[in-house]
Short mmCIF file of C-alpha atoms in Angstrom, two decimals:
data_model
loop_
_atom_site.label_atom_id
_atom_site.label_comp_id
_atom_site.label_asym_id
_atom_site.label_seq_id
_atom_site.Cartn_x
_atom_site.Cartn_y
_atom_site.Cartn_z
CA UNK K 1 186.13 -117.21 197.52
CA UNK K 2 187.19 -114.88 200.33
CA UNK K 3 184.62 -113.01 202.11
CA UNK K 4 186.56 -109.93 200.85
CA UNK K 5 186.51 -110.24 197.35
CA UNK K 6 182.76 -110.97 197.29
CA UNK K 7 182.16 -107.14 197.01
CA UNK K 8 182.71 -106.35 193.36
CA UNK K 9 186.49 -105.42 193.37
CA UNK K 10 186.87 -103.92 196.87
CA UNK K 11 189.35 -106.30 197.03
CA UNK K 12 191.74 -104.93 194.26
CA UNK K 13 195.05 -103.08 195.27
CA UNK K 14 194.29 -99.10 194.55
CA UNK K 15 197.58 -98.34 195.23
CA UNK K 16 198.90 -100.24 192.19
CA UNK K 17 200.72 -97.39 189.62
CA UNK K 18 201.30 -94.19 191.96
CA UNK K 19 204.15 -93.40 194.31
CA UNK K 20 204.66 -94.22 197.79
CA UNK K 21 202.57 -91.65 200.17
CA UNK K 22 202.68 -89.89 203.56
CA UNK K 23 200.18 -92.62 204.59
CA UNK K 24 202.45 -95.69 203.45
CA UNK K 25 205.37 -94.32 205.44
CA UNK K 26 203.12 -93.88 208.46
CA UNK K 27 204.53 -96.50 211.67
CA UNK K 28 202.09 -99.21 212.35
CA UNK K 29 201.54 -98.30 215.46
CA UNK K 30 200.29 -95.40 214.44
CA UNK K 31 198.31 -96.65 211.41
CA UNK K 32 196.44 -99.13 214.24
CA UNK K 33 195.56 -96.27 216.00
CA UNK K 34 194.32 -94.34 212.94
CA UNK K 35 192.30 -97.71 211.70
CA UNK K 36 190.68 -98.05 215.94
CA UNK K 37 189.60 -94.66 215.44
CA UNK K 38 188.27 -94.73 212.25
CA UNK K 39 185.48 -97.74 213.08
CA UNK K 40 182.18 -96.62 213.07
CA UNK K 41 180.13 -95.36 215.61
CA UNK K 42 177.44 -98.60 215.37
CA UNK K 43 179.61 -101.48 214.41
CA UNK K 44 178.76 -102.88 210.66
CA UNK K 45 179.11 -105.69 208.45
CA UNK K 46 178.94 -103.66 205.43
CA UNK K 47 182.35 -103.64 202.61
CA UNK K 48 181.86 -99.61 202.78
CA UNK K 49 182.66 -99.22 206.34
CA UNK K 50 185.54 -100.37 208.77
CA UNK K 51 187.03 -102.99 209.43
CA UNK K 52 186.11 -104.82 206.18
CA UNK K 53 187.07 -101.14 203.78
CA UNK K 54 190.22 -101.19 205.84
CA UNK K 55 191.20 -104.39 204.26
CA UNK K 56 190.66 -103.68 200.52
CA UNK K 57 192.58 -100.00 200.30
CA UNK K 58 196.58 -101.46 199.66
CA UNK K 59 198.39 -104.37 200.56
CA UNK K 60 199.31 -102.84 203.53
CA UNK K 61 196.67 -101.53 204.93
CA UNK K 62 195.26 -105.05 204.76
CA UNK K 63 197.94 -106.75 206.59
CA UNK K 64 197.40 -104.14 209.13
CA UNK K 65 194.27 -104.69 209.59
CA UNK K 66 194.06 -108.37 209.74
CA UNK K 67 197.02 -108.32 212.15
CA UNK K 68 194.75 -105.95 214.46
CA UNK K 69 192.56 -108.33 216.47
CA UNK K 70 190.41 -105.61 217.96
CA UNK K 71 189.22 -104.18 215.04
CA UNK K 72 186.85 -107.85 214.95
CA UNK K 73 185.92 -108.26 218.53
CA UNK K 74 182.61 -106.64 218.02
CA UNK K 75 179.34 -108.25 216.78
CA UNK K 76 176.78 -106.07 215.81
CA UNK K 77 173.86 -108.28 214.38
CA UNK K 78 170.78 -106.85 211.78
CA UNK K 79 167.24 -106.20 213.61
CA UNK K 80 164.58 -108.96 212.75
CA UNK K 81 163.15 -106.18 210.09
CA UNK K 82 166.44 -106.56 207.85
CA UNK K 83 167.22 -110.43 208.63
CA UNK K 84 170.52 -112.41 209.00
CA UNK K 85 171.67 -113.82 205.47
CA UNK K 86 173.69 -116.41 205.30
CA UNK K 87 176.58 -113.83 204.63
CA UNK K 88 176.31 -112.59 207.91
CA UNK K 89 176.51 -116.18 209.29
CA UNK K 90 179.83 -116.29 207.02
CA UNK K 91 180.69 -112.84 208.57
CA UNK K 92 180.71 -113.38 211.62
CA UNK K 93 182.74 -116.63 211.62
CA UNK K 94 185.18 -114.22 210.01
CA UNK K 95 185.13 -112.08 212.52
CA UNK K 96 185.45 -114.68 215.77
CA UNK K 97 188.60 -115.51 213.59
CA UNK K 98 190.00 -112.65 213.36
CA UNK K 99 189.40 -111.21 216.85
CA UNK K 100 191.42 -114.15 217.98
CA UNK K 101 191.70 -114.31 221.81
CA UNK K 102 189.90 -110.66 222.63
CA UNK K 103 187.24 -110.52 224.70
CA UNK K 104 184.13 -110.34 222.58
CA UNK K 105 181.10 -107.65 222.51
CA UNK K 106 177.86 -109.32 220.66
CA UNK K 107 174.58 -107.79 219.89
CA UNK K 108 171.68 -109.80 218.87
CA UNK K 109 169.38 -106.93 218.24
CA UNK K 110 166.44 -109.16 219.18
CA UNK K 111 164.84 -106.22 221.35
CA UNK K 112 163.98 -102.56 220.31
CA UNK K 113 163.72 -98.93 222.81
CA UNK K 114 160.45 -98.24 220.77
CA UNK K 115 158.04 -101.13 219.75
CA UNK K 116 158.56 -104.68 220.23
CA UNK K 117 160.09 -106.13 217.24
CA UNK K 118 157.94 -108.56 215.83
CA UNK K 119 160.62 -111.69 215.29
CA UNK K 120 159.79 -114.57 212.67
CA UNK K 121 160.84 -118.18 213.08
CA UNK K 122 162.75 -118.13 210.31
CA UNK K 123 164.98 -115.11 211.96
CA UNK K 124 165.10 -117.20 215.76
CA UNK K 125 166.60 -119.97 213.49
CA UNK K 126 169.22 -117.73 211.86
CA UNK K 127 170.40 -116.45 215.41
CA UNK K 128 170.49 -120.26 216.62
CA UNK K 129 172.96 -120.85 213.72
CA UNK K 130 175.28 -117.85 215.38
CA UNK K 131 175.03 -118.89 219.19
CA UNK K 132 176.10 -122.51 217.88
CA UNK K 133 179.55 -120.17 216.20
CA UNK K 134 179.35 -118.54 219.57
CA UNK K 135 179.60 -121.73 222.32
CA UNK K 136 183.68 -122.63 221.52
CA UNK K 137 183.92 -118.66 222.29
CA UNK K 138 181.94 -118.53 225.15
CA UNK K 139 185.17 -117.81 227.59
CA UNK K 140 185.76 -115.10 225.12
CA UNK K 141 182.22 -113.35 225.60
CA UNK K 142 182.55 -110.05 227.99
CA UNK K 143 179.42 -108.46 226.66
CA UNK K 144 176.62 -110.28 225.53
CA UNK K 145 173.29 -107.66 225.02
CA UNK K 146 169.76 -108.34 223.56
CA UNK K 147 169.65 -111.80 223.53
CA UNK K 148 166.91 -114.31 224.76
CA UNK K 149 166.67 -116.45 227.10
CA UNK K 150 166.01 -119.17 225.25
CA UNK K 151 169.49 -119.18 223.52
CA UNK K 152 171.41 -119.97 226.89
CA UNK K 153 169.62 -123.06 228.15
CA UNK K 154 171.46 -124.89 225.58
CA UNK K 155 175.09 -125.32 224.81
CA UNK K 156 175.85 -121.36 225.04
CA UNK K 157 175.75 -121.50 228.89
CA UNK K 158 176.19 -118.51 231.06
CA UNK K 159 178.41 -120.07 233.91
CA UNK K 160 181.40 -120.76 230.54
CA UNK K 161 181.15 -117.17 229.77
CA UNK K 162 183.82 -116.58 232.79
CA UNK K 163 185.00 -112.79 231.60
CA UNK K 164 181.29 -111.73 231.28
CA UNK K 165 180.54 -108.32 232.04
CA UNK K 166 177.53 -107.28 230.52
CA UNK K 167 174.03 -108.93 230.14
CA UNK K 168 171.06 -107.69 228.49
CA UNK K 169 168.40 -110.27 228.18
CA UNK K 170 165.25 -110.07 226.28
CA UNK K 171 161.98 -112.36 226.04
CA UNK K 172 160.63 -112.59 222.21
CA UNK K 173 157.28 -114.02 223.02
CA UNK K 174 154.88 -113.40 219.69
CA UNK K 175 152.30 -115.22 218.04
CA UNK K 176 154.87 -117.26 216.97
CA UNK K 177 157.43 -117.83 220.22
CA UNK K 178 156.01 -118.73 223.19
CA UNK K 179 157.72 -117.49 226.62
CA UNK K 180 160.84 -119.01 227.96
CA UNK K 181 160.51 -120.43 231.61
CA UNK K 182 163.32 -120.07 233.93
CA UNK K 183 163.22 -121.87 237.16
CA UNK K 184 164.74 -120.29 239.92
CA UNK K 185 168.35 -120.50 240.39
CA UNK K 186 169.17 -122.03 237.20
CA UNK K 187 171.20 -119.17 235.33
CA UNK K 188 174.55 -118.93 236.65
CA UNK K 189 176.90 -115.96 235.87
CA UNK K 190 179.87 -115.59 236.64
CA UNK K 191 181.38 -113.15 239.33
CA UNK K 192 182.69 -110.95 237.22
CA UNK K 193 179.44 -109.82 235.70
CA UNK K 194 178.90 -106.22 236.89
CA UNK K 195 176.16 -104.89 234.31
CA UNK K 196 172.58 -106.67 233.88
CA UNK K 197 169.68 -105.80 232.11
CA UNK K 198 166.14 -107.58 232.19
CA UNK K 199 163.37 -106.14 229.16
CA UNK K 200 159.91 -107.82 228.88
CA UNK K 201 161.39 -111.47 230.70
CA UNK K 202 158.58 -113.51 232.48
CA UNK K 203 161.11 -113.57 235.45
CA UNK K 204 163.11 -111.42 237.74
CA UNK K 205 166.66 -112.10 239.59
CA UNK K 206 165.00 -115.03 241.43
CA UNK K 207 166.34 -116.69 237.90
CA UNK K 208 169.42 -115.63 238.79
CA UNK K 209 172.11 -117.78 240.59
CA UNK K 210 174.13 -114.75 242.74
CA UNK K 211 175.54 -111.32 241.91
CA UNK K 212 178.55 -110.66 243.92
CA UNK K 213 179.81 -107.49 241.65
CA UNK K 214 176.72 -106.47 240.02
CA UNK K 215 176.49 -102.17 239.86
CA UNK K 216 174.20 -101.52 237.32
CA UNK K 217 170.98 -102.89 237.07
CA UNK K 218 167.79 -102.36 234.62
CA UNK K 219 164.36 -103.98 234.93
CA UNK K 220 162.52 -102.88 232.53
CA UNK K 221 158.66 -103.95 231.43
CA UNK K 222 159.21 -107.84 233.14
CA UNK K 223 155.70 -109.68 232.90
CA UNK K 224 154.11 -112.35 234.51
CA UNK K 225 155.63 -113.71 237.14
CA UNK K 226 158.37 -111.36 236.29
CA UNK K 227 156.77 -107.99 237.35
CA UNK K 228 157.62 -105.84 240.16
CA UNK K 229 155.54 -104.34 242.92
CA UNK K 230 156.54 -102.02 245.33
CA UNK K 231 157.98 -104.84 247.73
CA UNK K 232 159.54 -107.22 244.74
CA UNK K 233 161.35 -103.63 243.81
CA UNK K 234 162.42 -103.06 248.09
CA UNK K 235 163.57 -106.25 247.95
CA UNK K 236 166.36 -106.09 245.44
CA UNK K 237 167.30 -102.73 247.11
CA UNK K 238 167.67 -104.18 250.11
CA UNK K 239 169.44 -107.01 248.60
CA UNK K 240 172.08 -105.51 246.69
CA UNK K 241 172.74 -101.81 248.71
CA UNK K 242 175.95 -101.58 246.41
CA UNK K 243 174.44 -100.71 242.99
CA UNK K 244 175.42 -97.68 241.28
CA UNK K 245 172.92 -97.48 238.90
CA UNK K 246 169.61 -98.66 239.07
CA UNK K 247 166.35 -98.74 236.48
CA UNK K 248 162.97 -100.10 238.11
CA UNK K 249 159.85 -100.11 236.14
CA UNK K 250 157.05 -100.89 238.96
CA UNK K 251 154.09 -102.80 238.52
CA UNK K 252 150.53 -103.21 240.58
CA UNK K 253 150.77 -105.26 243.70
CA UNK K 254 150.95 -105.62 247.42
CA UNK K 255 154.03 -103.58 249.90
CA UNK K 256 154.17 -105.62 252.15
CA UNK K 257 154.87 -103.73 255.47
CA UNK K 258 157.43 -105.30 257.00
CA UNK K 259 159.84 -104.19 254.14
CA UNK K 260 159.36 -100.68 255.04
CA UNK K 261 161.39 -100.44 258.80
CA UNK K 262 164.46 -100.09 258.09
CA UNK K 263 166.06 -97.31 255.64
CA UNK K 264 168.38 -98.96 252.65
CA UNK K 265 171.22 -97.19 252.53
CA UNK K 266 173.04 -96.94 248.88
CA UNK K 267 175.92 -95.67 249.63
CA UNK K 268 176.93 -95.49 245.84
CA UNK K 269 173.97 -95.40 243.72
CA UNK K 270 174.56 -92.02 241.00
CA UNK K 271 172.07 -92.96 239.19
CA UNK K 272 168.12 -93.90 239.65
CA UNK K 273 165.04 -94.08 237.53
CA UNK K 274 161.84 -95.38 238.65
CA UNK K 275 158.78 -95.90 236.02
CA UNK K 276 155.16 -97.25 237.07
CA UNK K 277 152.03 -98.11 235.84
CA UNK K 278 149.18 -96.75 236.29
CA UNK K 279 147.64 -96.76 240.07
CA UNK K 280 151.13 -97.31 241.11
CA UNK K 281 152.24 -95.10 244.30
CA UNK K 282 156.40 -95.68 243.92
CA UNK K 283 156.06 -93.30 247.13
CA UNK K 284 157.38 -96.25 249.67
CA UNK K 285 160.59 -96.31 247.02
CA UNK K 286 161.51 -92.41 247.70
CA UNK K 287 160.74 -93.03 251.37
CA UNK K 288 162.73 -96.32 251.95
CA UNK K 289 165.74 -95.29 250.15
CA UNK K 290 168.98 -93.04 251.46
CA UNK K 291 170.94 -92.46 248.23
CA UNK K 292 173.68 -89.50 249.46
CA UNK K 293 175.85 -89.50 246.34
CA UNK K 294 173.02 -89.32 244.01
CA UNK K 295 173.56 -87.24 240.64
CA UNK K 296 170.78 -88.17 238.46
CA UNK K 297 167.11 -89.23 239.42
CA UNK K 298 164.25 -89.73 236.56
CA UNK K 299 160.56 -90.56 237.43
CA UNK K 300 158.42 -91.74 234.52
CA UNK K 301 154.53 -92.73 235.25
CA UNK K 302 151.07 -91.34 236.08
CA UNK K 303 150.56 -89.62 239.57
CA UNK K 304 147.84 -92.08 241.43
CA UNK K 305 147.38 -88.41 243.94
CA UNK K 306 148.84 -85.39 244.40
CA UNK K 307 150.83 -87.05 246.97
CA UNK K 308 154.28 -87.97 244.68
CA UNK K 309 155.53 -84.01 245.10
CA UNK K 310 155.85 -84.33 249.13
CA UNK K 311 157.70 -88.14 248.55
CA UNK K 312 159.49 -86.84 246.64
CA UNK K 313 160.46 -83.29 248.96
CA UNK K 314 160.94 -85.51 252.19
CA UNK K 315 163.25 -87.91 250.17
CA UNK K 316 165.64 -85.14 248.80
CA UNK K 317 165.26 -83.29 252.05
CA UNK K 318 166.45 -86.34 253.79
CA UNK K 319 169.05 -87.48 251.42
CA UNK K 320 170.40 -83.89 250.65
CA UNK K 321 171.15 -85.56 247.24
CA UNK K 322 173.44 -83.64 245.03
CA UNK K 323 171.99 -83.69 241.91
CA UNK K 324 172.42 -82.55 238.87
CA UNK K 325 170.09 -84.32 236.62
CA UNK K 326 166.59 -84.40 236.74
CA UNK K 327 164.05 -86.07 234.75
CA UNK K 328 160.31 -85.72 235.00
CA UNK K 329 157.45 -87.59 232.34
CA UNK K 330 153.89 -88.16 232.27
CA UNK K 331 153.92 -87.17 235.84
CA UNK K 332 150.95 -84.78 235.42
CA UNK K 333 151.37 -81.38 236.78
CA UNK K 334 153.63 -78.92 238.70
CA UNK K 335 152.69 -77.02 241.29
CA UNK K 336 153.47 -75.46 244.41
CA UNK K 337 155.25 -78.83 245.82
CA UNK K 338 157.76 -79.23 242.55
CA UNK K 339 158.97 -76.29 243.64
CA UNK K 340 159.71 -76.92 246.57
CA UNK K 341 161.60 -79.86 245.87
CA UNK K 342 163.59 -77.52 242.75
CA UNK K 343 164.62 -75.24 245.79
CA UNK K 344 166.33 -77.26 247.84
CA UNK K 345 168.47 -78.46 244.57
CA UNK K 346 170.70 -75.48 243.92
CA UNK K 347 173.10 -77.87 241.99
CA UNK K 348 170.99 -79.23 239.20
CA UNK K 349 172.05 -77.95 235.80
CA UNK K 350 170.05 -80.23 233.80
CA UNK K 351 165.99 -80.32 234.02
CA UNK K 352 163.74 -82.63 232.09
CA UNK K 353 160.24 -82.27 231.81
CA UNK K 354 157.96 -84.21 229.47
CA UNK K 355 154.16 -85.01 228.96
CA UNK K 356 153.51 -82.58 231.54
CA UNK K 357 151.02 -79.80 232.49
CA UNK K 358 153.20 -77.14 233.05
CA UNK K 359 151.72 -73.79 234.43
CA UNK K 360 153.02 -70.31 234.17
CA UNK K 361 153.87 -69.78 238.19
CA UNK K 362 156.10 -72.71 237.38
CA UNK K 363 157.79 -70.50 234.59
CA UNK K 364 158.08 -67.73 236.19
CA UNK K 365 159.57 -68.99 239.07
CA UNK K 366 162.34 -70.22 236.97
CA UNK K 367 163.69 -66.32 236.24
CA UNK K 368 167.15 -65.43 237.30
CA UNK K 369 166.26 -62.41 239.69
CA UNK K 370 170.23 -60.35 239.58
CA UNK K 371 168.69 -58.19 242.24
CA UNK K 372 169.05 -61.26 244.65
CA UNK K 373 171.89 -63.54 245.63
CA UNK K 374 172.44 -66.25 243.16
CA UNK K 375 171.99 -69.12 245.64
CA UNK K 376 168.44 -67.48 246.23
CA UNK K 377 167.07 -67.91 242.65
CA UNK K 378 165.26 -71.64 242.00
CA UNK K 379 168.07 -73.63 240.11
CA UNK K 380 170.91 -71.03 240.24
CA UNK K 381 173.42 -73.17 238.02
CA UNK K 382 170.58 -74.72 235.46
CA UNK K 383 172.50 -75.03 232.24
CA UNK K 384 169.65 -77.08 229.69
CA UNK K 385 166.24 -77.16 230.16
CA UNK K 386 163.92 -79.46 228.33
CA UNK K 387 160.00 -79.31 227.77
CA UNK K 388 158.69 -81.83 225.27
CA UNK K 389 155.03 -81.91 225.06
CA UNK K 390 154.06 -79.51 227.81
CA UNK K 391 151.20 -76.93 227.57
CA UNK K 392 149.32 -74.43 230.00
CA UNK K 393 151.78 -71.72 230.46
CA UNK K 394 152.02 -68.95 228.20
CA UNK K 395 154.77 -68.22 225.85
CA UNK K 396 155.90 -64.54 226.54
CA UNK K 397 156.45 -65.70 230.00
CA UNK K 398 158.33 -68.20 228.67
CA UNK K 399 160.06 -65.94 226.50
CA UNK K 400 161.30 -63.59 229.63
CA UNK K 401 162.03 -66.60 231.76
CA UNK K 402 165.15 -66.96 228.95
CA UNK K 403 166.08 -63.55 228.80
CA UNK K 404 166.77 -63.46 232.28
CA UNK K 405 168.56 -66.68 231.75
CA UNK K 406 170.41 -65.60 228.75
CA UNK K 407 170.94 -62.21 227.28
CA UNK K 408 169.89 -60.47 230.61
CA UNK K 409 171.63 -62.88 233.36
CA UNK K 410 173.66 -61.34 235.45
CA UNK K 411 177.68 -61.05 235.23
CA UNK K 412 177.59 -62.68 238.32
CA UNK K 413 175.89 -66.18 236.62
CA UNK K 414 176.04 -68.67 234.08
CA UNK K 415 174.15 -68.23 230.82
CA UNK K 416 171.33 -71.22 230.29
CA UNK K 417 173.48 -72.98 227.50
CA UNK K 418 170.67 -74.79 226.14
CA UNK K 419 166.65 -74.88 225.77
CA UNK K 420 165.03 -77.79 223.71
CA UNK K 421 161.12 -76.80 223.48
CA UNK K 422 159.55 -79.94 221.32
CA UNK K 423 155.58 -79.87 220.22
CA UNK K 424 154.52 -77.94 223.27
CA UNK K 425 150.82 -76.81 221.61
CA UNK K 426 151.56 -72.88 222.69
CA UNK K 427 154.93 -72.60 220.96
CA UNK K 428 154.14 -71.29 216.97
CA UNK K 429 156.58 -70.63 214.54
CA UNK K 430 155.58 -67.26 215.25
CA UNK K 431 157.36 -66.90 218.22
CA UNK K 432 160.54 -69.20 217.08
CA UNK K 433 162.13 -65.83 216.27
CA UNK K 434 161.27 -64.19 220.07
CA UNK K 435 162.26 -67.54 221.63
CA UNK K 436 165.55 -67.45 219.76
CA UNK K 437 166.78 -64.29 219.95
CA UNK K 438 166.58 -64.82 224.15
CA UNK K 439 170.44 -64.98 224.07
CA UNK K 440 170.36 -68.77 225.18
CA UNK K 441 173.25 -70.06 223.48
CA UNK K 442 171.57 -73.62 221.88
CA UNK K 443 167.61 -72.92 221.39
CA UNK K 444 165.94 -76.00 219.91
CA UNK K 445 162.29 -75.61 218.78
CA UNK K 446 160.08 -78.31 217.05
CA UNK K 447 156.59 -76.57 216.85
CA UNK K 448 154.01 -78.92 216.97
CA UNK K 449 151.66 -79.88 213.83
CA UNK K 450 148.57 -77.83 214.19
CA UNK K 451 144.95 -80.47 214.40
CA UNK K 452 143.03 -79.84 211.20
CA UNK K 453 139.31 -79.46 211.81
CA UNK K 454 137.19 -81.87 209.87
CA UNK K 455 136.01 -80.05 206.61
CA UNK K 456 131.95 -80.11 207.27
CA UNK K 457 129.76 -81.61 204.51
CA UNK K 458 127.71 -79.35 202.27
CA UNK K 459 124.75 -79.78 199.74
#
């Protein structure tokens, strides 16, 4: 039986008995265009949704879409939680047929941005049966995400994946998979790879034969031998000055001193977030780097000291970084220093600050003042604002800081187009009405649950 027809009559021509449409006159061109556009936003396996609906509409429609190879050049595989059937195994040998020579995207879901998915034998076996579909189409592969190890120490080899452009790699050590060694050296990609992402491996880019064209990079929760300290992290810097993008998440360990003499330039990187654990001064990071075209900078992780607000002034004092994102989480407090680093960034339009104590100086500081220049205000051009989880300043304050940002800005400046305030303990639905009515054009509140108080015992 054909795949198609194995959904209860999707297959059947609904165009049987009624007379020709708009639609059936449409060029093909044009109908491939319409069908490209009409794919779903997370590709899908599923007879309701594109490409597979596209199919079972009119004869027409079918032939369209089954003469439209990149319709089919995505794989988009279930998480461990749902499972791979054997229909999907049939699926996607559809699909590698009907994608014919395009260069191929494929997902193996095996990793997850909030928990760890927990990943059975039984499912590890079902993705072996797809990377076996997958090694006469390994030329084919340009992006190849969430995928372990494991599956490419076999016959689905990196070094025959020669249009490879994207790697995301993921260990799926459990009580039930062990960890997947990788001796130095022994993964070869190809030169053309230019994106590559490590989550929760037991090893780093030692594993790794040679980037050559690599610009975005993400290491993300390695363990074991994996990790990176403070020098591991320098040293990639220092060995790859070209990245445009760059995601470190920094472990405990020695800096060695040496590493810290000469200034990296990164001449392109737009883009950098830096995590840590706890302990963990990234300071040497901010004050080894020179990043001139930055635009965006997040730093997620505990302060060991007060000492991460003057890095973090001397680095954008030195770099003169344009920026116009910035992201701040679980970095404790704001004071008098986090100002002075939000002064000398008159460009940033969007701030981010999460899991953070955040006073009410800090608040007020942030009002629009008409009765001085605009370039003299703290964050003259900030356009969204974002406090998830913060407490200690006081909600009226709060609530003036947006006037002068929206109803009462001056003609001068740009409205704040956006607030999102999520379970910050002072904001009650009480005040959702005040907050709202600030003339901010987008004001997003989630008020946080309120703790109920243990109902004491009685006689």
């Amino acid at each position: 039986m054909d795949v198609d027809e194995s959904y209860g009559g999707f297959g059947r021509d609904v165009k049987q008995g009624r007379e020709e449409s708009a639609m059936d006159r449409l060029p093909t061109e044009l109908l491939n265009e319409i069908f490209s556009w009409s794919m779903p936003v997370i590709p899908s396996f599923r007879a309701i949704d594109g490409p597979l609906l596209l199919t079972a509409v009119c004869g027409r429609w079918r032939e369209c879409a089954l003469s439209q190879s990149d319709l089919w050049d995505t794989i988009y595989l279930p998480s461990p939680l749902d499972g791979i059937s054997a229909g999907v195994v049939q699926l996607c040998k559809l699909w590698l047929e009907r994608s014919r020579n395009r260069p191929l995207s494929i997902d193996f879901h095996l990793s997850s941005d909030y928990q760890p998915w927990k990943i059975s034998n039984k499912h590890i076996q079902d993705v072996d049966k797809i990377v076996k579909l997958l090694v006469p189409h390994a030329y084919r592969i340009s992006k190849l995400l969430r995928i372990s190890p494991r599956f490419l120490l076999g016959d689905l080899l990196l070094e025959n994946m020669t249009v490879l452009d994207d790697l995301f790699l993921c260990d799926t050590a459990d009580e039930w998979n062990g960890r997947v060694h990788v001796s130095h050296g022994s993964l070869k990609v190809p030169d053309t790879l230019r994106c590559l992402s490590l989550r929760q491996t037991f090893f780093d880019l030692k594993a790794f034969s040679s980037f050559n064209r690599l610009a975005h990079l993400d290491l993300w929760q390695l363990q074991g031998e994996g990790s990176m300290s403070i020098g591991s992290c320098l040293q990639v810097l220092r060995r790859m000055p070209w990245l445009e993008s760059c995601t470190m998440d920094v472990a405990q360990g020695d800096c060695a001193i040496d590493l810290m003499g000469t200034e990296i330039v990164m001449q392109n990187l737009s883009f950098l977030f830096i995590s840590w654990d706890w302990l963990v001064d990234v300071g040497p990071i901010l004050d080894a780097v020179s990043t001139p075209v930055l635009r965006r900078l997040g730093l997620r992780g505990p302060p060991p000291s007060a000492q991460e607000w003057p890095h973090l002034s001397r680095f954008i004092r030195r770099c003169k970084p344009q920026l116009t994102q910035l992201s701040l989480k679980e970095i404790g407090f704001t004071d008098i220093h986090l100002l002075d680093c939000l002064k000398h960034l008159p460009t940033l339009t969007n701030l981010s600050i999460s899991h953070c104590s955040v006073d009410t100086a800090f608040i007020r500081t942030l009002r629009l003042d008409g009765n001085l220049p605009l370039r003299s205000n703290v964050l003259p051009y900030l356009e969204f604002l974002s406090l998830e989880a913060c407490d200690n300043f006081d909600v009226g304050d709060l609530a003036v800081m947006l006037n002068s940002r929206g109803k009462g800005v001056p003609s001068y400046a740009q409205k704040l187009r956006g607030i999102r305030l999520s379970l910050c303990r002072r904001i009650m639905e009480a005040r959702r009405v005040e907050l709202e009515n600030s003339g901010v054009e987008n004001v997003i509140i989630k008020v946080a649950k309120p703790t109920s108080r243990a109902t004491p015992y009685t006689l």
